[in-house]
Short mmCIF file of N, CA, C and O in Angstrom, two decimals:
data_model
loop_
_atom_site.label_atom_id
_atom_site.label_comp_id
_atom_site.label_asym_id
_atom_site.label_seq_id
_atom_site.Cartn_x
_atom_site.Cartn_y
_atom_site.Cartn_z
N UNK A 1 -18.00 22.43 -4.00
CA UNK A 1 -17.51 23.73 -3.54
C UNK A 1 -16.20 23.58 -2.78
O UNK A 1 -15.39 24.49 -2.78
N UNK A 2 -16.02 22.42 -2.10
CA UNK A 2 -14.77 22.22 -1.38
C UNK A 2 -13.58 22.19 -2.33
O UNK A 2 -12.49 22.64 -1.99
N UNK A 3 -13.80 21.63 -3.53
CA UNK A 3 -12.71 21.55 -4.49
C UNK A 3 -12.25 22.93 -4.94
O UNK A 3 -11.05 23.17 -5.10
N UNK A 4 -13.18 23.84 -5.13
CA UNK A 4 -12.83 25.19 -5.57
C UNK A 4 -11.98 25.87 -4.50
O UNK A 4 -10.96 26.50 -4.80
N UNK A 5 -12.39 25.73 -3.25
CA UNK A 5 -11.64 26.34 -2.16
C UNK A 5 -10.24 25.73 -2.06
O UNK A 5 -9.26 26.45 -1.92
N UNK A 6 -10.16 24.41 -2.16
CA UNK A 6 -8.86 23.75 -2.08
C UNK A 6 -7.96 24.09 -3.27
O UNK A 6 -6.75 24.25 -3.12
N UNK A 7 -8.55 24.19 -4.45
CA UNK A 7 -7.76 24.56 -5.63
C UNK A 7 -7.23 25.98 -5.49
O UNK A 7 -6.07 26.25 -5.83
N UNK A 8 -8.03 26.88 -4.98
CA UNK A 8 -7.58 28.26 -4.79
C UNK A 8 -6.45 28.34 -3.76
O UNK A 8 -5.47 29.05 -3.96
N UNK A 9 -6.59 27.59 -2.66
CA UNK A 9 -5.55 27.58 -1.64
C UNK A 9 -4.26 27.00 -2.21
O UNK A 9 -3.17 27.55 -2.02
N UNK A 10 -4.39 25.89 -2.93
CA UNK A 10 -3.20 25.25 -3.49
C UNK A 10 -2.54 26.14 -4.54
O UNK A 10 -1.31 26.24 -4.57
N UNK A 11 -3.33 26.76 -5.39
CA UNK A 11 -2.73 27.61 -6.42
C UNK A 11 -2.01 28.81 -5.81
O UNK A 11 -0.90 29.14 -6.21
N UNK A 12 -2.65 29.46 -4.86
CA UNK A 12 -2.03 30.63 -4.23
C UNK A 12 -0.74 30.25 -3.53
O UNK A 12 0.28 30.93 -3.67
N UNK A 13 -0.75 29.15 -2.78
CA UNK A 13 0.45 28.72 -2.07
C UNK A 13 1.55 28.29 -3.04
O UNK A 13 2.73 28.61 -2.84
N UNK A 14 1.16 27.57 -4.11
CA UNK A 14 2.15 27.16 -5.11
C UNK A 14 2.76 28.37 -5.80
O UNK A 14 3.97 28.43 -6.00
N UNK A 15 1.94 29.34 -6.14
CA UNK A 15 2.44 30.55 -6.80
C UNK A 15 3.41 31.30 -5.89
O UNK A 15 4.48 31.73 -6.33
N UNK A 16 3.05 31.48 -4.63
CA UNK A 16 3.90 32.22 -3.70
C UNK A 16 5.22 31.48 -3.49
O UNK A 16 6.30 32.09 -3.52
N UNK A 17 5.16 30.16 -3.27
CA UNK A 17 6.39 29.41 -3.03
C UNK A 17 7.29 29.37 -4.27
O UNK A 17 8.51 29.50 -4.15
N UNK A 18 6.68 29.20 -5.42
CA UNK A 18 7.48 29.22 -6.64
C UNK A 18 8.04 30.62 -6.93
O UNK A 18 9.13 30.75 -7.48
N UNK A 19 7.31 31.65 -6.55
CA UNK A 19 7.82 33.01 -6.72
C UNK A 19 9.03 33.24 -5.81
O UNK A 19 10.01 33.87 -6.22
N UNK A 20 8.95 32.70 -4.59
CA UNK A 20 10.09 32.84 -3.68
C UNK A 20 11.32 32.12 -4.21
O UNK A 20 12.44 32.63 -4.11
N UNK A 21 11.12 30.92 -4.75
CA UNK A 21 12.27 30.14 -5.20
C UNK A 21 12.70 30.55 -6.60
O UNK A 21 13.86 30.89 -6.83
N UNK A 22 11.77 30.51 -7.55
CA UNK A 22 12.15 30.75 -8.94
C UNK A 22 12.19 32.24 -9.30
O UNK A 22 12.99 32.66 -10.13
N UNK A 23 11.32 33.02 -8.69
CA UNK A 23 11.27 34.44 -9.02
C UNK A 23 12.38 35.23 -8.37
O UNK A 23 13.12 35.96 -9.03
N UNK A 24 12.50 35.11 -7.08
CA UNK A 24 13.50 35.90 -6.36
C UNK A 24 14.89 35.30 -6.53
O UNK A 24 15.86 36.01 -6.82
N UNK A 25 15.02 34.00 -6.35
CA UNK A 25 16.34 33.39 -6.39
C UNK A 25 16.88 33.21 -7.81
O UNK A 25 18.08 33.36 -8.04
N UNK A 26 16.01 32.90 -8.76
CA UNK A 26 16.48 32.60 -10.11
C UNK A 26 16.05 33.62 -11.17
O UNK A 26 16.41 33.49 -12.33
N UNK A 27 15.25 34.59 -10.81
CA UNK A 27 14.94 35.69 -11.72
C UNK A 27 13.87 35.41 -12.77
O UNK A 27 13.83 36.09 -13.79
N UNK A 28 12.98 34.45 -12.56
CA UNK A 28 11.89 34.24 -13.50
C UNK A 28 10.86 35.35 -13.35
O UNK A 28 10.68 35.91 -12.26
N UNK A 29 10.18 35.68 -14.43
CA UNK A 29 9.16 36.71 -14.38
C UNK A 29 7.88 36.15 -13.76
O UNK A 29 7.70 34.94 -13.65
N UNK A 30 6.99 37.06 -13.40
CA UNK A 30 5.74 36.66 -12.78
C UNK A 30 4.87 35.86 -13.74
O UNK A 30 4.21 34.91 -13.34
N UNK A 31 4.88 36.21 -15.01
CA UNK A 31 4.07 35.47 -15.98
C UNK A 31 4.60 34.06 -16.18
O UNK A 31 3.82 33.12 -16.37
N UNK A 32 5.91 33.88 -16.14
CA UNK A 32 6.47 32.54 -16.25
C UNK A 32 6.12 31.69 -15.03
O UNK A 32 5.79 30.52 -15.15
N UNK A 33 6.17 32.29 -13.86
CA UNK A 33 5.80 31.58 -12.63
C UNK A 33 4.31 31.28 -12.63
O UNK A 33 3.88 30.22 -12.18
N UNK A 34 3.51 32.20 -13.15
CA UNK A 34 2.08 31.97 -13.28
C UNK A 34 1.81 30.73 -14.15
O UNK A 34 0.98 29.90 -13.81
N UNK A 35 2.54 30.61 -15.27
CA UNK A 35 2.38 29.48 -16.17
C UNK A 35 2.80 28.16 -15.49
O UNK A 35 2.07 27.16 -15.56
N UNK A 36 3.93 28.16 -14.82
CA UNK A 36 4.41 26.95 -14.14
C UNK A 36 3.45 26.56 -13.02
O UNK A 36 3.14 25.38 -12.84
N UNK A 37 2.94 27.53 -12.28
CA UNK A 37 1.99 27.25 -11.20
C UNK A 37 0.67 26.71 -11.73
O UNK A 37 0.07 25.81 -11.13
N UNK A 38 0.23 27.24 -12.84
CA UNK A 38 -1.03 26.79 -13.42
C UNK A 38 -0.94 25.34 -13.90
O UNK A 38 -1.85 24.55 -13.68
N UNK A 39 0.17 25.00 -14.53
CA UNK A 39 0.34 23.62 -14.99
C UNK A 39 0.52 22.67 -13.81
O UNK A 39 -0.05 21.57 -13.79
N UNK A 40 1.27 23.09 -12.80
CA UNK A 40 1.46 22.20 -11.64
C UNK A 40 0.19 22.09 -10.80
O UNK A 40 0.07 21.18 -9.98
N UNK A 41 -0.77 22.99 -11.01
CA UNK A 41 -2.05 22.89 -10.31
C UNK A 41 -2.84 21.67 -10.79
O UNK A 41 -3.64 21.12 -10.05
N UNK A 42 -2.60 21.24 -12.02
CA UNK A 42 -3.28 20.05 -12.54
C UNK A 42 -2.91 18.81 -11.72
O UNK A 42 -3.64 17.81 -11.73
N UNK A 43 -1.81 18.88 -10.99
CA UNK A 43 -1.41 17.76 -10.14
C UNK A 43 -2.30 17.61 -8.92
O UNK A 43 -2.22 16.61 -8.22
N UNK A 44 -3.13 18.59 -8.65
CA UNK A 44 -4.06 18.52 -7.52
C UNK A 44 -4.95 17.29 -7.63
O UNK A 44 -5.16 16.57 -6.66
N UNK A 45 -5.45 17.06 -8.82
CA UNK A 45 -6.37 15.94 -9.00
C UNK A 45 -5.65 14.60 -8.89
O UNK A 45 -6.21 13.64 -8.36
N UNK A 46 -4.44 14.54 -9.35
CA UNK A 46 -3.69 13.29 -9.27
C UNK A 46 -3.19 13.02 -7.86
O UNK A 46 -3.45 11.96 -7.29
N UNK A 47 -2.50 13.98 -7.29
CA UNK A 47 -1.87 13.76 -6.00
C UNK A 47 -2.80 13.84 -4.82
O UNK A 47 -2.77 13.00 -3.92
N UNK A 48 -3.64 14.86 -4.80
CA UNK A 48 -4.44 15.12 -3.61
C UNK A 48 -5.77 14.39 -3.58
O UNK A 48 -6.30 14.11 -2.51
N UNK A 49 -6.31 14.09 -4.73
CA UNK A 49 -7.60 13.41 -4.73
C UNK A 49 -7.48 11.90 -4.98
O UNK A 49 -8.24 11.13 -4.43
N UNK A 50 -6.53 11.51 -5.79
CA UNK A 50 -6.43 10.09 -6.11
C UNK A 50 -5.42 9.37 -5.22
O UNK A 50 -5.76 8.41 -4.54
N UNK A 51 -4.18 9.83 -5.22
CA UNK A 51 -3.14 9.14 -4.45
C UNK A 51 -3.38 9.26 -2.95
O UNK A 51 -3.25 8.28 -2.22
N UNK A 52 -3.74 10.44 -2.49
CA UNK A 52 -3.99 10.63 -1.05
C UNK A 52 -5.18 9.81 -0.59
O UNK A 52 -5.19 9.30 0.53
N UNK A 53 -6.18 9.66 -1.43
CA UNK A 53 -7.34 8.86 -1.06
C UNK A 53 -6.99 7.39 -0.93
O UNK A 53 -7.52 6.69 -0.08
N UNK A 54 -6.07 6.91 -1.75
CA UNK A 54 -5.73 5.49 -1.75
C UNK A 54 -4.61 5.13 -0.79
O UNK A 54 -4.48 3.97 -0.40
N UNK A 55 -3.76 6.11 -0.43
CA UNK A 55 -2.59 5.82 0.41
C UNK A 55 -2.60 6.75 1.61
O UNK A 55 -3.65 7.21 2.03
N UNK A 56 -1.41 7.03 2.12
CA UNK A 56 -1.30 7.91 3.27
C UNK A 56 -0.58 9.20 2.90
O UNK A 56 -0.21 9.41 1.75
N UNK A 57 -0.36 10.06 3.87
CA UNK A 57 0.22 11.38 3.63
C UNK A 57 1.65 11.27 3.12
O UNK A 57 2.06 12.02 2.25
N UNK A 58 2.44 10.36 3.67
CA UNK A 58 3.83 10.24 3.27
C UNK A 58 3.97 9.85 1.80
O UNK A 58 4.74 10.47 1.06
N UNK A 59 3.24 8.85 1.38
CA UNK A 59 3.33 8.40 0.00
C UNK A 59 2.80 9.47 -0.95
O UNK A 59 3.37 9.71 -2.02
N UNK A 60 1.71 10.12 -0.59
CA UNK A 60 1.16 11.18 -1.44
C UNK A 60 2.12 12.36 -1.54
O UNK A 60 2.29 12.94 -2.62
N UNK A 61 2.76 12.73 -0.43
CA UNK A 61 3.72 13.83 -0.46
C UNK A 61 4.95 13.47 -1.30
O UNK A 61 5.43 14.28 -2.10
N UNK A 62 5.45 12.25 -1.12
CA UNK A 62 6.60 11.82 -1.90
C UNK A 62 6.29 11.79 -3.40
O UNK A 62 7.09 12.24 -4.21
N UNK A 63 5.11 11.30 -3.74
CA UNK A 63 4.74 11.27 -5.16
C UNK A 63 4.55 12.69 -5.70
O UNK A 63 4.91 12.97 -6.85
N UNK A 64 4.01 13.59 -4.89
CA UNK A 64 3.88 14.99 -5.32
C UNK A 64 5.25 15.63 -5.54
O UNK A 64 5.42 16.42 -6.49
N UNK A 65 6.21 15.33 -4.69
CA UNK A 65 7.55 15.89 -4.86
C UNK A 65 8.17 15.39 -6.16
O UNK A 65 8.74 16.17 -6.94
N UNK A 66 8.04 14.10 -6.42
CA UNK A 66 8.61 13.54 -7.65
C UNK A 66 7.92 14.11 -8.89
O UNK A 66 8.57 14.53 -9.85
N UNK A 67 6.60 14.16 -8.86
CA UNK A 67 5.85 14.67 -10.02
C UNK A 67 6.12 16.16 -10.22
O UNK A 67 6.30 16.63 -11.34
N UNK A 68 6.16 16.93 -9.11
CA UNK A 68 6.48 18.36 -9.22
C UNK A 68 7.88 18.56 -9.79
O UNK A 68 8.09 19.47 -10.60
N UNK A 69 8.83 17.75 -9.38
CA UNK A 69 10.18 17.87 -9.91
C UNK A 69 10.20 17.67 -11.42
O UNK A 69 10.80 18.45 -12.15
N UNK A 70 9.53 16.62 -11.88
CA UNK A 70 9.51 16.33 -13.31
C UNK A 70 8.82 17.44 -14.09
O UNK A 70 9.32 17.92 -15.11
N UNK A 71 7.67 17.88 -13.59
CA UNK A 71 6.90 18.91 -14.30
C UNK A 71 7.65 20.24 -14.32
O UNK A 71 7.75 20.90 -15.36
N UNK A 72 8.20 20.64 -13.18
CA UNK A 72 8.91 21.92 -13.12
C UNK A 72 10.18 21.86 -13.97
O UNK A 72 10.50 22.82 -14.67
N UNK A 73 10.87 20.74 -13.95
CA UNK A 73 12.07 20.60 -14.76
C UNK A 73 11.75 20.75 -16.25
O UNK A 73 12.46 21.44 -16.98
N UNK A 74 10.68 20.11 -16.68
CA UNK A 74 10.30 20.21 -18.09
C UNK A 74 9.76 21.60 -18.45
O UNK A 74 10.03 22.12 -19.53
N UNK A 75 9.01 22.21 -17.54
CA UNK A 75 8.44 23.53 -17.83
C UNK A 75 9.49 24.64 -17.80
O UNK A 75 9.32 25.67 -18.47
N UNK A 76 10.56 24.45 -17.04
CA UNK A 76 11.62 25.46 -17.04
C UNK A 76 12.30 25.53 -18.41
O UNK A 76 12.77 26.60 -18.81
N UNK A 77 12.34 24.42 -19.10
CA UNK A 77 12.88 24.43 -20.46
C UNK A 77 11.92 25.14 -21.41
O UNK A 77 12.34 25.86 -22.31
N UNK A 78 10.62 24.95 -21.19
CA UNK A 78 9.61 25.57 -22.06
C UNK A 78 9.62 27.09 -21.92
O UNK A 78 9.51 27.81 -22.92
N UNK A 79 9.77 27.59 -20.69
CA UNK A 79 9.73 29.04 -20.48
C UNK A 79 11.07 29.71 -20.77
O UNK A 79 11.19 30.93 -20.65
N UNK A 80 12.07 28.95 -21.15
CA UNK A 80 13.35 29.53 -21.52
C UNK A 80 14.23 29.88 -20.34
O UNK A 80 14.89 30.91 -20.34
N UNK A 81 14.26 29.05 -19.34
CA UNK A 81 15.08 29.27 -18.15
C UNK A 81 16.55 29.09 -18.52
O UNK A 81 16.94 28.10 -19.12
N UNK A 82 17.39 30.06 -18.16
CA UNK A 82 18.79 30.03 -18.58
C UNK A 82 19.71 29.40 -17.54
O UNK A 82 20.83 29.06 -17.84
N UNK A 83 19.24 29.24 -16.31
CA UNK A 83 20.10 28.72 -15.25
C UNK A 83 20.11 27.20 -15.21
O UNK A 83 19.75 26.52 -16.17
N UNK A 84 20.55 26.68 -14.08
CA UNK A 84 20.62 25.24 -13.88
C UNK A 84 19.22 24.72 -13.55
O UNK A 84 18.72 24.90 -12.43
N UNK A 85 18.58 24.08 -14.51
CA UNK A 85 17.20 23.61 -14.34
C UNK A 85 17.10 22.53 -13.28
O UNK A 85 16.11 22.46 -12.55
N UNK A 86 18.10 21.67 -13.18
CA UNK A 86 18.06 20.56 -12.25
C UNK A 86 18.01 21.04 -10.80
O UNK A 86 17.16 20.60 -10.02
N UNK A 87 18.88 21.96 -10.45
CA UNK A 87 18.91 22.49 -9.08
C UNK A 87 17.65 23.31 -8.79
O UNK A 87 17.07 23.20 -7.71
N UNK A 88 17.22 24.12 -9.73
CA UNK A 88 16.03 24.95 -9.53
C UNK A 88 14.79 24.08 -9.36
O UNK A 88 13.96 24.35 -8.48
N UNK A 89 14.65 23.04 -10.16
CA UNK A 89 13.50 22.14 -10.03
C UNK A 89 13.56 21.35 -8.74
O UNK A 89 12.53 21.13 -8.09
N UNK A 90 14.75 20.95 -8.33
CA UNK A 90 14.90 20.19 -7.08
C UNK A 90 14.52 21.03 -5.88
O UNK A 90 13.75 20.60 -5.02
N UNK A 91 15.05 22.24 -5.80
CA UNK A 91 14.73 23.12 -4.67
C UNK A 91 13.25 23.47 -4.66
O UNK A 91 12.61 23.46 -3.60
N UNK A 92 12.69 23.74 -5.82
CA UNK A 92 11.26 24.08 -5.90
C UNK A 92 10.40 22.91 -5.45
O UNK A 92 9.42 23.10 -4.72
N UNK A 93 10.73 21.71 -5.87
CA UNK A 93 9.91 20.55 -5.50
C UNK A 93 10.05 20.22 -4.01
O UNK A 93 9.07 19.80 -3.38
N UNK A 94 11.22 20.44 -3.43
CA UNK A 94 11.38 20.21 -1.98
C UNK A 94 10.57 21.24 -1.19
O UNK A 94 9.89 20.88 -0.21
N UNK A 95 10.62 22.49 -1.60
CA UNK A 95 9.84 23.53 -0.91
C UNK A 95 8.35 23.24 -1.03
O UNK A 95 7.61 23.34 -0.05
N UNK A 96 7.91 22.85 -2.22
CA UNK A 96 6.50 22.50 -2.39
C UNK A 96 6.13 21.24 -1.61
O UNK A 96 5.00 21.10 -1.15
N UNK A 97 7.09 20.33 -1.45
CA UNK A 97 6.84 19.12 -0.67
C UNK A 97 6.57 19.41 0.79
O UNK A 97 5.71 18.79 1.41
N UNK A 98 7.33 20.36 1.36
CA UNK A 98 7.06 20.75 2.75
C UNK A 98 5.67 21.35 2.89
O UNK A 98 4.97 21.10 3.88
N UNK A 99 5.26 22.13 1.93
CA UNK A 99 3.91 22.68 1.95
C UNK A 99 2.86 21.57 1.81
O UNK A 99 1.83 21.58 2.48
N UNK A 100 3.13 20.59 0.94
CA UNK A 100 2.17 19.52 0.67
C UNK A 100 1.88 18.68 1.91
O UNK A 100 0.78 18.14 2.05
N UNK A 101 2.84 18.54 2.81
CA UNK A 101 2.61 17.78 4.04
C UNK A 101 1.41 18.35 4.78
O UNK A 101 0.50 17.63 5.19
N UNK A 102 1.40 19.66 4.96
CA UNK A 102 0.32 20.30 5.71
C UNK A 102 -0.96 20.42 4.89
O UNK A 102 -2.06 20.34 5.43
N UNK A 103 -0.81 20.61 3.58
CA UNK A 103 -1.98 20.68 2.73
C UNK A 103 -2.71 19.34 2.69
O UNK A 103 -3.95 19.30 2.69
N UNK A 104 -1.98 18.24 2.68
CA UNK A 104 -2.62 16.93 2.70
C UNK A 104 -3.38 16.68 4.00
O UNK A 104 -4.43 16.03 3.99
N UNK A 105 -2.85 17.19 5.11
CA UNK A 105 -3.59 17.06 6.37
C UNK A 105 -4.92 17.81 6.29
O UNK A 105 -5.95 17.34 6.78
N UNK A 106 -4.90 18.98 5.66
CA UNK A 106 -6.12 19.76 5.50
C UNK A 106 -7.10 19.07 4.55
O UNK A 106 -8.30 19.03 4.81
N UNK A 107 -6.59 18.51 3.45
CA UNK A 107 -7.45 17.80 2.50
C UNK A 107 -8.06 16.57 3.17
O UNK A 107 -9.24 16.27 2.98
N UNK A 108 -7.27 15.87 3.95
CA UNK A 108 -7.77 14.69 4.66
C UNK A 108 -8.87 15.07 5.62
O UNK A 108 -9.88 14.37 5.73
N UNK A 109 -8.72 16.19 6.29
CA UNK A 109 -9.76 16.66 7.21
C UNK A 109 -11.01 17.10 6.46
O UNK A 109 -12.13 16.83 6.90
N UNK A 110 -10.83 17.76 5.32
CA UNK A 110 -11.97 18.26 4.53
C UNK A 110 -12.81 17.12 3.96
O UNK A 110 -14.02 17.19 3.96
N UNK A 111 -12.15 16.09 3.44
CA UNK A 111 -12.87 15.03 2.75
C UNK A 111 -13.00 13.76 3.56
O UNK A 111 -13.51 12.76 3.07
N UNK A 112 -12.53 13.76 4.76
CA UNK A 112 -12.60 12.59 5.64
C UNK A 112 -12.03 11.35 4.96
O UNK A 112 -12.70 10.34 4.79
N UNK A 113 -10.77 11.44 4.59
CA UNK A 113 -10.09 10.32 3.96
C UNK A 113 -9.59 9.30 4.97
O UNK A 113 -8.85 8.41 4.65
N UNK A 114 -9.96 9.46 6.21
CA UNK A 114 -9.49 8.53 7.23
C UNK A 114 -10.08 7.15 6.95
O UNK A 114 -11.28 6.94 6.99
N UNK A 115 -9.22 6.22 6.68
CA UNK A 115 -9.64 4.85 6.43
C UNK A 115 -9.53 4.05 7.71
O UNK A 115 -8.73 4.34 8.59
N UNK A 116 -10.36 3.05 7.78
CA UNK A 116 -10.25 2.13 8.89
C UNK A 116 -8.95 1.36 8.74
O UNK A 116 -8.61 0.92 7.64
N UNK A 117 -8.20 1.22 9.81
CA UNK A 117 -6.96 0.47 9.67
C UNK A 117 -7.25 -0.99 9.32
O UNK A 117 -8.25 -1.56 9.75
N UNK A 118 -6.38 -1.54 8.54
CA UNK A 118 -6.54 -2.94 8.17
C UNK A 118 -6.26 -3.79 9.38
O UNK A 118 -5.21 -3.68 10.01
N UNK A 119 -7.19 -4.61 9.72
CA UNK A 119 -7.07 -5.42 10.91
C UNK A 119 -6.28 -6.69 10.60
O UNK A 119 -6.67 -7.50 9.77
N UNK A 120 -5.17 -6.78 11.27
CA UNK A 120 -4.39 -8.01 11.20
C UNK A 120 -4.59 -8.66 12.55
O UNK A 120 -3.78 -8.54 13.45
N UNK A 121 -5.74 -9.28 12.69
CA UNK A 121 -6.14 -9.81 13.98
C UNK A 121 -5.34 -11.03 14.39
O UNK A 121 -4.99 -11.87 13.57
N UNK A 122 -5.07 -11.06 15.64
CA UNK A 122 -4.46 -12.25 16.19
C UNK A 122 -5.56 -13.01 16.88
O UNK A 122 -6.21 -12.51 17.78
N UNK A 123 -5.74 -14.16 16.45
CA UNK A 123 -6.76 -14.99 17.05
C UNK A 123 -6.08 -15.89 18.06
O UNK A 123 -5.44 -16.87 17.71
N UNK A 124 -6.18 -15.50 19.30
CA UNK A 124 -5.56 -16.26 20.37
C UNK A 124 -6.57 -17.25 20.92
O UNK A 124 -7.36 -16.93 21.80
N UNK A 125 -6.53 -18.41 20.36
CA UNK A 125 -7.38 -19.47 20.86
C UNK A 125 -6.59 -20.23 21.90
O UNK A 125 -5.62 -20.92 21.59
N UNK A 126 -6.99 -20.04 23.12
CA UNK A 126 -6.27 -20.70 24.19
C UNK A 126 -6.92 -22.04 24.47
O UNK A 126 -8.13 -22.17 24.62
N UNK A 127 -6.10 -23.04 24.55
CA UNK A 127 -6.60 -24.33 24.96
C UNK A 127 -5.48 -25.06 25.68
O UNK A 127 -4.30 -24.79 25.47
N UNK A 128 -5.90 -25.90 26.50
CA UNK A 128 -4.95 -26.60 27.33
C UNK A 128 -4.50 -27.85 26.59
O UNK A 128 -5.31 -28.68 26.20
N UNK A 129 -3.21 -27.97 26.44
CA UNK A 129 -2.68 -29.09 25.70
C UNK A 129 -1.94 -30.09 26.57
O UNK A 129 -1.43 -31.07 26.07
N UNK A 130 -1.86 -29.81 27.84
CA UNK A 130 -1.10 -30.72 28.69
C UNK A 130 -1.98 -31.22 29.83
O UNK A 130 -3.04 -30.68 30.12
N UNK A 131 -1.52 -32.25 30.43
CA UNK A 131 -2.22 -32.76 31.60
C UNK A 131 -1.80 -31.95 32.81
O UNK A 131 -0.80 -31.25 32.78
N UNK A 132 -2.57 -32.05 33.85
CA UNK A 132 -2.22 -31.34 35.06
C UNK A 132 -0.95 -31.93 35.64
O UNK A 132 -0.68 -33.12 35.53
N UNK A 133 -0.19 -31.05 36.28
CA UNK A 133 1.08 -31.52 36.82
C UNK A 133 0.89 -32.40 38.06
O UNK A 133 1.63 -33.34 38.27
N UNK A 134 -0.07 -32.04 38.86
CA UNK A 134 -0.34 -32.83 40.06
C UNK A 134 -1.81 -33.23 40.03
O UNK A 134 -2.65 -32.55 40.61
N UNK A 135 -2.14 -34.29 39.37
CA UNK A 135 -3.55 -34.68 39.30
C UNK A 135 -4.07 -35.13 40.67
O UNK A 135 -3.31 -35.60 41.52
N UNK A 136 -5.35 -34.88 40.88
CA UNK A 136 -5.97 -35.30 42.14
C UNK A 136 -6.19 -36.80 42.10
O UNK A 136 -6.74 -37.34 41.13
N UNK A 137 -5.83 -37.42 43.18
CA UNK A 137 -6.00 -38.87 43.23
C UNK A 137 -7.38 -39.21 43.76
O UNK A 137 -8.04 -40.10 43.26
N UNK A 138 -7.82 -38.45 44.67
CA UNK A 138 -9.08 -38.75 45.32
C UNK A 138 -10.09 -37.65 44.98
O UNK A 138 -9.75 -36.48 45.00
N UNK A 139 -11.32 -37.98 44.70
CA UNK A 139 -12.34 -36.99 44.39
C UNK A 139 -12.72 -36.13 45.58
O UNK A 139 -13.25 -35.04 45.42
N UNK A 140 -12.46 -36.60 46.77
CA UNK A 140 -12.81 -35.84 47.97
C UNK A 140 -11.91 -34.62 48.12
O UNK A 140 -12.28 -33.66 48.77
N UNK A 141 -10.76 -34.65 47.55
CA UNK A 141 -9.86 -33.51 47.67
C UNK A 141 -10.28 -32.34 46.78
O UNK A 141 -9.79 -31.25 46.91
N UNK A 142 -11.20 -32.56 45.88
CA UNK A 142 -11.68 -31.49 44.99
C UNK A 142 -12.47 -30.42 45.74
O UNK A 142 -12.67 -29.35 45.23
N UNK A 143 -12.95 -30.73 46.91
CA UNK A 143 -13.83 -29.82 47.64
C UNK A 143 -13.13 -28.57 48.15
O UNK A 143 -13.75 -27.56 48.34
N UNK A 144 -11.85 -28.62 48.38
CA UNK A 144 -11.21 -27.44 48.96
C UNK A 144 -10.85 -26.40 47.89
O UNK A 144 -10.44 -25.33 48.19
N UNK A 145 -11.07 -26.66 46.61
CA UNK A 145 -10.87 -25.66 45.59
C UNK A 145 -12.15 -25.00 45.31
O UNK A 145 -12.90 -24.53 44.98
#
């Protein structure tokens, strides 16, 4: 059930952000944005469930930005976008990347992806390797310590 809720949140946010960038700024229709959002929703399973589980938020967000850029760039050609696809895909993927930062924090909290940090333990074995600087000559002097 958590997946359904997360998919709905991600789809709605992706649709709204893509509508702001591609719909208002570049003039794409709502049905075209619906199609691009639906296809980019398939990235939920790759980026948010697989990459985020294995790595951290930064790497998962960066990979989502790159994958979103590639997918949106290719889909803008499919829907017949007449403008500059490179700039439109870049701006869209950056805007979605800012959203993904916070969405990954929510996904991490929902699924408890917190991993134990890898312990790079320092084993400080202390041992004395030198002789005393002022050795006691007489055993009777040991009493005052």
